[in-house]
CSV table of C-alpha atoms and ligand atoms in Angstrom, one decimal:
chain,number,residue,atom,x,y,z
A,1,UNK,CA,-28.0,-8.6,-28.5
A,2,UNK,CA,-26.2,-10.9,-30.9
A,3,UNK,CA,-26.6,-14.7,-30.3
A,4,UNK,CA,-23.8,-17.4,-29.9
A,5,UNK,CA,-24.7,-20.7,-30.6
A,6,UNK,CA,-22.6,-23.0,-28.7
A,7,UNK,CA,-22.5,-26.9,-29.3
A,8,UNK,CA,-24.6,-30.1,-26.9
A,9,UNK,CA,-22.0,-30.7,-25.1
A,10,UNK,CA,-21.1,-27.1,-23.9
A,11,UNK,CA,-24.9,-26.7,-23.6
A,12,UNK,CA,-24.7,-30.2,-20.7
A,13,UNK,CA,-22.2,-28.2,-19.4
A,14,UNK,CA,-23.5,-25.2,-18.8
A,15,UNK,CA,-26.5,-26.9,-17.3
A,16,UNK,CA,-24.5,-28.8,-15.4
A,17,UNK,CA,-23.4,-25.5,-13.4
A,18,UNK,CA,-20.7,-24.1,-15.5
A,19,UNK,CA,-20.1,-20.7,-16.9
A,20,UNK,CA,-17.3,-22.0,-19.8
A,21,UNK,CA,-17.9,-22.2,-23.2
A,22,UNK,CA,-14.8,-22.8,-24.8
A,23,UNK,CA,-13.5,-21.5,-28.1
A,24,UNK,CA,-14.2,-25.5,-30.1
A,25,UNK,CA,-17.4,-25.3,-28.4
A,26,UNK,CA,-18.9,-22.4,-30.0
A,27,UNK,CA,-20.6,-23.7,-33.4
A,28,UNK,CA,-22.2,-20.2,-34.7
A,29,UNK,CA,-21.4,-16.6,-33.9
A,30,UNK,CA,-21.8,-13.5,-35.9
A,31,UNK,CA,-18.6,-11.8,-37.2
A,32,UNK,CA,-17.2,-8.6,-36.1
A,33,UNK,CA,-18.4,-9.2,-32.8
A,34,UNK,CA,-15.6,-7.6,-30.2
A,35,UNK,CA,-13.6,-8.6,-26.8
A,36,UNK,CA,-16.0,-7.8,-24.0
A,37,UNK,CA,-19.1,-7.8,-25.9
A,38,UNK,CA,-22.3,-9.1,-24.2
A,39,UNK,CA,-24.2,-12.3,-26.4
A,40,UNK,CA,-26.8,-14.1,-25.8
A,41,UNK,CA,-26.0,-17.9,-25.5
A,42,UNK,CA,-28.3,-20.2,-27.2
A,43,UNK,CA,-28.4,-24.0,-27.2
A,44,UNK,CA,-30.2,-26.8,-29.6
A,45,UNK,CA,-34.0,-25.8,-30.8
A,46,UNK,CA,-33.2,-22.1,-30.3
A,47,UNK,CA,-33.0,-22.5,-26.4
A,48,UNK,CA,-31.5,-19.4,-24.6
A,49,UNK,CA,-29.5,-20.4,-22.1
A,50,UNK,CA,-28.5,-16.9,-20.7
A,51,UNK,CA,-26.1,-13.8,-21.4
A,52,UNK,CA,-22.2,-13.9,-21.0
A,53,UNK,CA,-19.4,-12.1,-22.1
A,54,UNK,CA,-17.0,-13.1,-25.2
A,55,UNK,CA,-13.6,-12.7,-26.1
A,56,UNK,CA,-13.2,-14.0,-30.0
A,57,UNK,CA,-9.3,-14.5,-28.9
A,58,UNK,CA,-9.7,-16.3,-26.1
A,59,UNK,CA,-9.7,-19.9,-25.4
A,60,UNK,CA,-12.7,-19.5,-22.8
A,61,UNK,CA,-14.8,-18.0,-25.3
A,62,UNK,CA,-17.6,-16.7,-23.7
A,63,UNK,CA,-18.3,-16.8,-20.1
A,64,UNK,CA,-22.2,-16.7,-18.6
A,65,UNK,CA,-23.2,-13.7,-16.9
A,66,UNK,CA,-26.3,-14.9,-15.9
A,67,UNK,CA,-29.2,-17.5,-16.8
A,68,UNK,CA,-31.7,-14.8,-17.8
A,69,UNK,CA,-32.4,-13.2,-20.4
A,70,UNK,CA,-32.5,-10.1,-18.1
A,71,UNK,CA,-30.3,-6.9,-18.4
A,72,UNK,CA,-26.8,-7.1,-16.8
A,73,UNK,CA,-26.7,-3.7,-15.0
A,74,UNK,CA,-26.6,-1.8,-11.5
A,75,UNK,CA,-29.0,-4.0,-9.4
A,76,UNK,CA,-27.8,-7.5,-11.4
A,77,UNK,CA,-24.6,-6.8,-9.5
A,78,UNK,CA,-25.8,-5.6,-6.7
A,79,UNK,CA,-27.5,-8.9,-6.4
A,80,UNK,CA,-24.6,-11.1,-7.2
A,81,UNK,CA,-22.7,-9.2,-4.8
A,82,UNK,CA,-25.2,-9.5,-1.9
A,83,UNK,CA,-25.6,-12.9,-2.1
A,84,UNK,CA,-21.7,-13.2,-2.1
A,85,UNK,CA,-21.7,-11.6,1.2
A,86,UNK,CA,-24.9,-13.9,2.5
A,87,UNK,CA,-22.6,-16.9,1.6
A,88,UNK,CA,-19.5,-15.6,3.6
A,89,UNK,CA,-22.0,-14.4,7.1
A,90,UNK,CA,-20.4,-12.7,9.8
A,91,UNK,CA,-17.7,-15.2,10.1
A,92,UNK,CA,-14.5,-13.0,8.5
A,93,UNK,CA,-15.4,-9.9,10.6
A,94,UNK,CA,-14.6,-6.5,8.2
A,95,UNK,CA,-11.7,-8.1,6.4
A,96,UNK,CA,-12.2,-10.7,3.5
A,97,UNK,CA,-12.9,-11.9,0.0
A,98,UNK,CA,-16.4,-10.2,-1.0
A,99,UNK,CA,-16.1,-11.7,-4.7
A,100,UNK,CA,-14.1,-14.2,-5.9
A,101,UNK,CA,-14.5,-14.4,-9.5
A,102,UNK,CA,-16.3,-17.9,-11.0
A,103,UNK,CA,-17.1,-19.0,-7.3
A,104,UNK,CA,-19.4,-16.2,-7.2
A,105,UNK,CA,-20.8,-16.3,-10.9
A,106,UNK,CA,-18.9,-12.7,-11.6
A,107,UNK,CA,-16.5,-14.3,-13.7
A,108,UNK,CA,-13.2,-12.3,-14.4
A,109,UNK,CA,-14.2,-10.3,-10.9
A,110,UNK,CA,-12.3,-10.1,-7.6
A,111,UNK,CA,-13.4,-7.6,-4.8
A,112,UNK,CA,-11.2,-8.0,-1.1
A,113,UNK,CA,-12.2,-5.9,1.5
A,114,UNK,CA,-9.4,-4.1,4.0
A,115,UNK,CA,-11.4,-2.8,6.8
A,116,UNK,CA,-13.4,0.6,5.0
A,117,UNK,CA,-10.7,0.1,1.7
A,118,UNK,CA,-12.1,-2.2,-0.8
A,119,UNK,CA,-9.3,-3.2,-3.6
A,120,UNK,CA,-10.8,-4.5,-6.7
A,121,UNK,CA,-9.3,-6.4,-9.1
A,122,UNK,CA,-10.7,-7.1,-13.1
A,123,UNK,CA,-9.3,-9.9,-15.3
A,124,UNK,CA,-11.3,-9.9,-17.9
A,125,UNK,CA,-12.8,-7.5,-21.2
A,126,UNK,CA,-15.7,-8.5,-20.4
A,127,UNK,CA,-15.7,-7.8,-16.8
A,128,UNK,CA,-13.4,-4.3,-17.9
A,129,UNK,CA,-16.9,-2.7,-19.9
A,130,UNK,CA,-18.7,-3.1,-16.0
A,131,UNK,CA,-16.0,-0.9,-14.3
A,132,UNK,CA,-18.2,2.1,-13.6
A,133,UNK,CA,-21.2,0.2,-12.3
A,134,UNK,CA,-19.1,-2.4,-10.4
A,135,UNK,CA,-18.1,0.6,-8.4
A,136,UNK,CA,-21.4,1.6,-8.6
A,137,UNK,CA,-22.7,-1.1,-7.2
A,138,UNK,CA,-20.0,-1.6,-4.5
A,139,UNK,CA,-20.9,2.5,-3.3
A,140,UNK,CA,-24.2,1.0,-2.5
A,141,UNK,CA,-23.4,-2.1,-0.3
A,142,UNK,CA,-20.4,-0.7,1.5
A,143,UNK,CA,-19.5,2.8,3.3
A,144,UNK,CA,-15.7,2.9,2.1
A,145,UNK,CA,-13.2,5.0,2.3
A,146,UNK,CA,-11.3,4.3,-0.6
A,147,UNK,CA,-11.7,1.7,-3.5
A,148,UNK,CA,-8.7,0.6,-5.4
A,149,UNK,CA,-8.5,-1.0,-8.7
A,150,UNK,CA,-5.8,-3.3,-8.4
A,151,UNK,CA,-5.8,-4.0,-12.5
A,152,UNK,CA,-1.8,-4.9,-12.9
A,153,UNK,CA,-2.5,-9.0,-12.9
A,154,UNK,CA,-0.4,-10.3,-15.4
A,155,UNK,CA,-3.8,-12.3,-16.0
A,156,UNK,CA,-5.1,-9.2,-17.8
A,157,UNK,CA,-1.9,-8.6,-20.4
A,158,UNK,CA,-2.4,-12.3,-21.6
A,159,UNK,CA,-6.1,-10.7,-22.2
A,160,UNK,CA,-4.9,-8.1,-24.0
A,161,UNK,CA,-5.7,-5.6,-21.2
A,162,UNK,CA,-3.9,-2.6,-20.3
A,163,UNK,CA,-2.1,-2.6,-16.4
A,164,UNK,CA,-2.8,0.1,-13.8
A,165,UNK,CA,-3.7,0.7,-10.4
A,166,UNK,CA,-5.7,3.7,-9.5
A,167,UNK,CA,-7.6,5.1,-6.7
A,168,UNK,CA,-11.1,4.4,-7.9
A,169,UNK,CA,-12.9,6.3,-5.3
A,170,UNK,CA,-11.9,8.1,-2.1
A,171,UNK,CA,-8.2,8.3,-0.8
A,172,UNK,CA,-5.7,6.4,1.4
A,173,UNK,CA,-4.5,8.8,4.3
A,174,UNK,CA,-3.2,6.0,6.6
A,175,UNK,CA,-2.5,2.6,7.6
A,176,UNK,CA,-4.8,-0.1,6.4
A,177,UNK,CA,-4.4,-2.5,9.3
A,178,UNK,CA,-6.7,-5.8,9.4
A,179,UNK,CA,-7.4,-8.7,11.4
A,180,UNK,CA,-7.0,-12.3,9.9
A,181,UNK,CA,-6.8,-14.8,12.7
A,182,UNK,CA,-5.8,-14.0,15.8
A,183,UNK,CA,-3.4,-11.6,14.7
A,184,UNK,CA,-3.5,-7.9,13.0
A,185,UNK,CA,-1.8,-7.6,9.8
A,186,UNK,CA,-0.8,-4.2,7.9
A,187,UNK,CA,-2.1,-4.4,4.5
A,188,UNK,CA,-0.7,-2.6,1.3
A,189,UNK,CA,-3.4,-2.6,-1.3
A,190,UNK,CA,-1.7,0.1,-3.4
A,191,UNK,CA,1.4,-2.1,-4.1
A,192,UNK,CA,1.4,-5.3,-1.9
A,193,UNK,CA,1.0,-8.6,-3.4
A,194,UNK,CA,-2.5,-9.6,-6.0
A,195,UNK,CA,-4.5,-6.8,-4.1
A,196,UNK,CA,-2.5,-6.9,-1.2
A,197,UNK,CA,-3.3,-9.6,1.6
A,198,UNK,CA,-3.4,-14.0,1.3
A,199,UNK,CA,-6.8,-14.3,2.8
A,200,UNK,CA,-7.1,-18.1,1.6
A,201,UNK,CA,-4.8,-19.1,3.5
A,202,UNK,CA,-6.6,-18.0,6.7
A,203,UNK,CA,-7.7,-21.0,8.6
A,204,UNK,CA,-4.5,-23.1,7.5
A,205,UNK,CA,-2.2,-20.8,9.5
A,206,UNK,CA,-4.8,-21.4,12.7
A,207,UNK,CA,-3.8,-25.0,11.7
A,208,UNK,CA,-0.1,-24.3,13.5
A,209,UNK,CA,-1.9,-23.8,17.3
A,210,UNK,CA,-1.9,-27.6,17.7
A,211,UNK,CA,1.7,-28.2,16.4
A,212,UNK,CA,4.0,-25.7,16.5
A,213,UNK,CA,4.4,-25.1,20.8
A,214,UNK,CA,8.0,-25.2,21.5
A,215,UNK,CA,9.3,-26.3,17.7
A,216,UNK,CA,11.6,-24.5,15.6
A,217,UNK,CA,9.6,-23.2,12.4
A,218,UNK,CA,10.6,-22.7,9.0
A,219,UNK,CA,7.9,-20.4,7.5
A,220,UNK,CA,9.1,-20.2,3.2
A,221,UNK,CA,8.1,-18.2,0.9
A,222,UNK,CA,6.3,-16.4,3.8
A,223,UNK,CA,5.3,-13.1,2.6
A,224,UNK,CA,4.4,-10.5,5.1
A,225,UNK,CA,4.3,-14.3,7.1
A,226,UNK,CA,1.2,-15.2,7.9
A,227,UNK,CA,2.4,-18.5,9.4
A,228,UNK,CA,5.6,-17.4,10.8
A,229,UNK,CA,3.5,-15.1,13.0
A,230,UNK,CA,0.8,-17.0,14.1
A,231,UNK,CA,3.8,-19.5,14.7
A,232,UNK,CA,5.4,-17.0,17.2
A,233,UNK,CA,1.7,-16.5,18.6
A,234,UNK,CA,1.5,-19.7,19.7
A,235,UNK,CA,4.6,-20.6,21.4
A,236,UNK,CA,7.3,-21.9,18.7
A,237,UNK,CA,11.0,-21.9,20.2
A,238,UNK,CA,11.9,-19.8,16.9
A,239,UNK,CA,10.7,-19.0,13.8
A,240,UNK,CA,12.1,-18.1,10.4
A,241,UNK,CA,10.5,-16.5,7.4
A,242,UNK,CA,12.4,-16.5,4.0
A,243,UNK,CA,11.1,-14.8,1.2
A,244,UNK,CA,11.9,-13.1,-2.4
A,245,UNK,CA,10.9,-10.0,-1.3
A,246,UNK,CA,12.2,-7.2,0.5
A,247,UNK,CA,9.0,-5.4,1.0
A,248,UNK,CA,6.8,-8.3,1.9
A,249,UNK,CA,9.7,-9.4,5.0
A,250,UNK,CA,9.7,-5.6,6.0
A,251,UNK,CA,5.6,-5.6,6.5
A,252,UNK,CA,6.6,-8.9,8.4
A,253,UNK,CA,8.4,-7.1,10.4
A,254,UNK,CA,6.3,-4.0,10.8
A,255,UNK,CA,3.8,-7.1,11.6
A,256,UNK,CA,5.5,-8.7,14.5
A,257,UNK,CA,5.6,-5.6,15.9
A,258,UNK,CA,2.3,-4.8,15.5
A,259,UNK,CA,1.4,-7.3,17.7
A,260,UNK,CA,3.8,-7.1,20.4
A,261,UNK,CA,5.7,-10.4,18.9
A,262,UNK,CA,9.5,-10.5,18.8
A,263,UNK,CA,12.2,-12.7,17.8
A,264,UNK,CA,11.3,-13.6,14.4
A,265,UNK,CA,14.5,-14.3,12.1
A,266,UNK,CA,13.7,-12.7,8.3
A,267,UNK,CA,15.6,-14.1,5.4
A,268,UNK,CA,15.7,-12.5,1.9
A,269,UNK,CA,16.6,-15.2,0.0
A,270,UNK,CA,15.9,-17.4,-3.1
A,271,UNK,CA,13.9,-20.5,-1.1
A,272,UNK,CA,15.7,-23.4,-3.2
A,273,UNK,CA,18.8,-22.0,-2.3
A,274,UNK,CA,18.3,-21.5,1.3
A,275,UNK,CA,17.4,-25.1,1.9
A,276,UNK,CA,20.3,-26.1,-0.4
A,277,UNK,CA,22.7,-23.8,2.0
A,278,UNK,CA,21.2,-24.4,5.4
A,279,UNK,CA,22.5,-26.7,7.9
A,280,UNK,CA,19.6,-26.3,10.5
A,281,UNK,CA,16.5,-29.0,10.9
A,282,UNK,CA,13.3,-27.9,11.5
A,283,UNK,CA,10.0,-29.1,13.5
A,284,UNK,CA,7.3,-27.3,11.2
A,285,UNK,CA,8.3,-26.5,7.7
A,286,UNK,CA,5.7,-24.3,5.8
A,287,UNK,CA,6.3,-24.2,2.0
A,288,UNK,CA,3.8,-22.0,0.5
A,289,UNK,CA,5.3,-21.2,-3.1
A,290,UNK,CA,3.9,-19.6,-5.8
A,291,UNK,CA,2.4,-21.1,-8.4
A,292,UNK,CA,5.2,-22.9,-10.3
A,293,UNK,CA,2.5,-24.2,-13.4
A,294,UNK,CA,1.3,-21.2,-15.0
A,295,UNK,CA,0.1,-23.2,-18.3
A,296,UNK,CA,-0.6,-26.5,-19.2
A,297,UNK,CA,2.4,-26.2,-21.2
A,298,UNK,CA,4.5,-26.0,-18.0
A,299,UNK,CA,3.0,-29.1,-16.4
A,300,UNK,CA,6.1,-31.3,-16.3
A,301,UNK,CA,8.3,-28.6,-16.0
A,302,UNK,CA,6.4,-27.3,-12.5
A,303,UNK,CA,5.8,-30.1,-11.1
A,304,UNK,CA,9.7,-30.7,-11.2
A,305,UNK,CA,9.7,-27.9,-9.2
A,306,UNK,CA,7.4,-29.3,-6.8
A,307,UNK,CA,9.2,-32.3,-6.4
A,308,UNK,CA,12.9,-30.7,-6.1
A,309,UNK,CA,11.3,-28.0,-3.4
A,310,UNK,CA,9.5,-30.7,-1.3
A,311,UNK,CA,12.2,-33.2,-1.5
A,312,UNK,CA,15.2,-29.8,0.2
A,313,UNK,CA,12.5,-29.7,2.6
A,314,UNK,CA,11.9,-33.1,3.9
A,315,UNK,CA,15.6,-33.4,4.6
A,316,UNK,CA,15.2,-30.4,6.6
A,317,UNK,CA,12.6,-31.9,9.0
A,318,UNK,CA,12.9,-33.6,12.3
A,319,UNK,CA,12.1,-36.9,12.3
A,320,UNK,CA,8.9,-36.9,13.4
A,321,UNK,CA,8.0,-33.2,12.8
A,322,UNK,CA,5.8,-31.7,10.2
A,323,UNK,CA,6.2,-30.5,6.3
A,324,UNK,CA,2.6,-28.5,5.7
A,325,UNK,CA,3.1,-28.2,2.0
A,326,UNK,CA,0.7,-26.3,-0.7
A,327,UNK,CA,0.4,-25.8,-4.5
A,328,UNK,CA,-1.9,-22.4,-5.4
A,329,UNK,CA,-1.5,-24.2,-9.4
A,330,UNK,CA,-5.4,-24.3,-11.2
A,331,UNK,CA,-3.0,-27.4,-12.9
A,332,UNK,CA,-2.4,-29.4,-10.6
A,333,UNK,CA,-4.8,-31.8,-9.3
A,334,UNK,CA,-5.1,-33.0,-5.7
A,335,UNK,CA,-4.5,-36.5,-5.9
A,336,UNK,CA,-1.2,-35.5,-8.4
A,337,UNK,CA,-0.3,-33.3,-5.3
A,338,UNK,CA,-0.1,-36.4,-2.8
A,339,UNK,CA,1.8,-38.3,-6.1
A,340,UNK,CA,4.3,-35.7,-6.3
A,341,UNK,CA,5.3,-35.3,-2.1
A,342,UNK,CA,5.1,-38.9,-2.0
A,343,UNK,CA,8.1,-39.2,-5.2
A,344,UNK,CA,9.9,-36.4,-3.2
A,345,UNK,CA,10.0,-38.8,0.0
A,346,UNK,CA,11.4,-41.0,-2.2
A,347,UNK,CA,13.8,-43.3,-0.4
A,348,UNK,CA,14.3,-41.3,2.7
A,349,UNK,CA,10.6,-40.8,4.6
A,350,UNK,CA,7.6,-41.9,5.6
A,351,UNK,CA,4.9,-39.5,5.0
A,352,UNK,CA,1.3,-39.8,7.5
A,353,UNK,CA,-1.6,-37.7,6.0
A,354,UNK,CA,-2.4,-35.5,9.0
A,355,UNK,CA,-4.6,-33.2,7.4
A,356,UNK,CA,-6.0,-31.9,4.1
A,357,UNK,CA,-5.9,-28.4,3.3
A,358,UNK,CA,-8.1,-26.1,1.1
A,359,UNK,CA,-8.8,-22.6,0.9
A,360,UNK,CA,-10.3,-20.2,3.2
A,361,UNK,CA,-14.4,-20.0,2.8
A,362,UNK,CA,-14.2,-16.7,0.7
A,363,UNK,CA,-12.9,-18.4,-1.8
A,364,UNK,CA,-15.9,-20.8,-2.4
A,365,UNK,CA,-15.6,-23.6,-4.2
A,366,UNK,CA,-18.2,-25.0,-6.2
A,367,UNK,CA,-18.5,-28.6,-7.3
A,368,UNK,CA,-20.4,-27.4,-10.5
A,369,UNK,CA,-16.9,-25.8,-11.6
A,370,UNK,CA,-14.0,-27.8,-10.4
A,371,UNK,CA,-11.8,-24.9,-11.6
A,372,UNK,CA,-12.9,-22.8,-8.4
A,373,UNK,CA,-10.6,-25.6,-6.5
A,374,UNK,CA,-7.0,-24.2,-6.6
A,375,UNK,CA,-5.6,-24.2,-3.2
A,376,UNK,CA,-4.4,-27.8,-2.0
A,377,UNK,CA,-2.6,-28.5,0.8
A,378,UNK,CA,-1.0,-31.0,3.0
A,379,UNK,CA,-0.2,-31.5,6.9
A,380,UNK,CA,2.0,-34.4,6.8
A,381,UNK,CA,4.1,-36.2,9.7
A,382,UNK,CA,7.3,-37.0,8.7
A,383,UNK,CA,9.1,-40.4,10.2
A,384,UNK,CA,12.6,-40.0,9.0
A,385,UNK,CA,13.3,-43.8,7.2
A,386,UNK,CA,16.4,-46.0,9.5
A,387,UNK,CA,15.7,-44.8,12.4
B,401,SAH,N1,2.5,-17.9,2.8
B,401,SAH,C1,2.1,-16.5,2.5
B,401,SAH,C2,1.8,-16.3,1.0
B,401,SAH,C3,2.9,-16.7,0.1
B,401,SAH,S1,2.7,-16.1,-1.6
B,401,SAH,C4,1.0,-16.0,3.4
B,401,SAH,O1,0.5,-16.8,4.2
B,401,SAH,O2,0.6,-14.9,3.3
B,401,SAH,C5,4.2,-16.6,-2.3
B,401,SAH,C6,5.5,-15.8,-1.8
B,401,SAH,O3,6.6,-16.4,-2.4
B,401,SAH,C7,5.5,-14.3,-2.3
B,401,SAH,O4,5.7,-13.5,-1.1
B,401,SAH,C8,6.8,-14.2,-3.1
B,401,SAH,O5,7.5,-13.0,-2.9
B,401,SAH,C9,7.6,-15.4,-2.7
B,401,SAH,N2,8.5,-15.9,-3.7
B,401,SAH,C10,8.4,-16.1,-5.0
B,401,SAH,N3,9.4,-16.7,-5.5
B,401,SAH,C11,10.2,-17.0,-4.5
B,401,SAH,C12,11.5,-17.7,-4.4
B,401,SAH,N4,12.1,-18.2,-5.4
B,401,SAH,N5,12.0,-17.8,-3.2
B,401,SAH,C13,11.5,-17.3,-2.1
B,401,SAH,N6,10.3,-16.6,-2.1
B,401,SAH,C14,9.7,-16.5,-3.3
């Protein structure tokens, strides 16, 4: 195996926890070497540090595989895999996020399980070469019925990676149909959102039980909502879920139904512009957008977008109701969050920090790679200013 030398401080950094070496950071490397290629990583005095994967065009140059020298086959992902279901325990019941990527040390690597359907989704060249025995490897864990690569991220064009979905293994003859929180949710993986289903939001829709009794919600950019139902669940006077996309309000719907829910009002509608045109107040707002920083290079331009968003919203809540905001953006930091709501309230609210909200447990994060951290929300009480 060829050997990449990488510079101190990548190497304090990979002992540090990390699995990045960045492109500046590699200070030797053979030529001709090619995207998805396996190298050994070696530090000062010739120390090997383990094996990862490279892309020669990528900014995250190489990314660790593992901290042996030992062969990255079969049983090393098996292993990985296993211990990703020991971290998660019982707690998810047959539904959940198996691998997620760097928080599990498969990076490029996302595995959700639907009941007996496993949808699988690869980012990365590196992680593309391991296709056959990541199935493999998943045959011998799970009994599925089906397993689905989900491989149409617009992650993997920026690698340079072709998009498809396929049916891996098995067939879907009917309704995949989960439970995530006290509800049952139907669950696309063939064509719904990322693989199909917003597991990391889990627990922050359980969140609504101790608020949302008698309000009126606003559930926005909801999905096949999530909140809005859980919402209903729990006793809000009414509940409305706006959202982009057709197919995501008509699984709400199928949704509501599913579980013997009614009364649900489903927008399809740009979320700016239904705050711009509404005239209603709300008790519970929910904005769950997606990302709106997909580069450093959009930084200033997104968090505009955050500010604009959360400032329609604010002056759509009661005084003294609730705004649970989120950003899903790897760029933006926590504390910039809390700067950006606060510069939104700017003038017309008071804002009391309820609550701080992360994502669901499948989605580990680990200190050692602060980039595993991308879901932040808040749960804040909002006290209308004059009155
Ligand atoms: N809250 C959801 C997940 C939201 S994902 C849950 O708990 O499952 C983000 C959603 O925003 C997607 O469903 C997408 O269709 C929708 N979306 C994207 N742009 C939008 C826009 N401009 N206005 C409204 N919805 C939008």
């Amino acid at each position: 195996m060829e050997k990449v030398r990488i510079s101190k401080a990548a190497e304090e950094s990979i002992q540090s926890g990390h699995v990045w070496v960045f492109s500046n950071e590699v200070t030797q490397r053979p030529q001709g070497l090619q995207a998805g290629d396996l190298v050994q990583v070696v530090g000062e005095r010739d120390r090997v540090l383990g094996i990862g994967y490279i892309n020669p065009r990528s900014l995250i140059m190489v990314r660790l595989l593992s901290r042996k020298d030992g062969a990255v086959d079969e049983d090393f992902f098996e292993r990985r895999m296993r211990r990703a279901l020991t971290l998660r325990g019982p707690a998810f019941g047959d539904s959940f996020r198996v691998v997620n990527s760097e928080s599990d040390y498969l990076p490029g690597l996302i595995v959700d399980k639907y009941q007996d359907y496993l949808a699988v989704q690869i980012l990365t060249y590196g992680m593309e070469r391991f296709r056959e025995v990541i199935i493999t490897a998943l045959k011998r864990i799970f009994r599925t019925r089906a397993i689905i690569l989900r491989n149409d991220s617009p992650y993997r064009a920026e690698e340079g990676l072709p998009l498809y979905t396929e049916i891996a293994d098995g067939s879907i003859d009917d309704q995949v149909i989960i439970t995530a929180g006290d509800l049952r949710f139907l669950v696309d993986p063939l064509a719904g959102h990322k693989t199909g289903f917003y597991f990391d939001q889990r627990e922050n829709r359980s969140f609504l039980k101790e608020i949302v009794p008698g309000a009126r919600v606003l559930d926005l950019f909801s999905y096949t909502c999530g909140f809005g139902l859980h919402a209903c669940l729990w006793g809000a006077r009414s509940v409305t879920c706006v959202d982009t996309s057709e197919s995501a309000l008509g699984a709400g719907r199928r949704n509501m139904e599913l579980n013997g829910l009614n009364g649900i009002e489903f927008v399809r509608q740009d979320g700016f512009d239904f705050l711009k045109q509404t005239d209603n107040s709300y008790d519970v707002i929910i904005l769950d957008p997606p990302s709106f920083i997909k580069s450093r290079k959009k930084l200033r331009e997104g968090e505009r977008g955050y500010i604009d968003l959360n400032k329609r919203a604010l002056r759509r809540v009661t005084d003294g109701g609730y705004l649970l905001t989120f950003s899903c953006s790897h760029h933006m930091k926590r504390s910039r969050f809390r700067d950006i709501v606060r510069v939104a309230a700017y003038g017309h609210a008071d804002l009391y920090l309820v609550k701080e909200l992360s994502q669901s447990a499948d989605h580990p994060v680990v200190l050692n790679i602060p980039e595993t951290e991308y879901l932040k929300g808040l749960v804040l009480k909002v006290r209308k200013r004059g009155e």
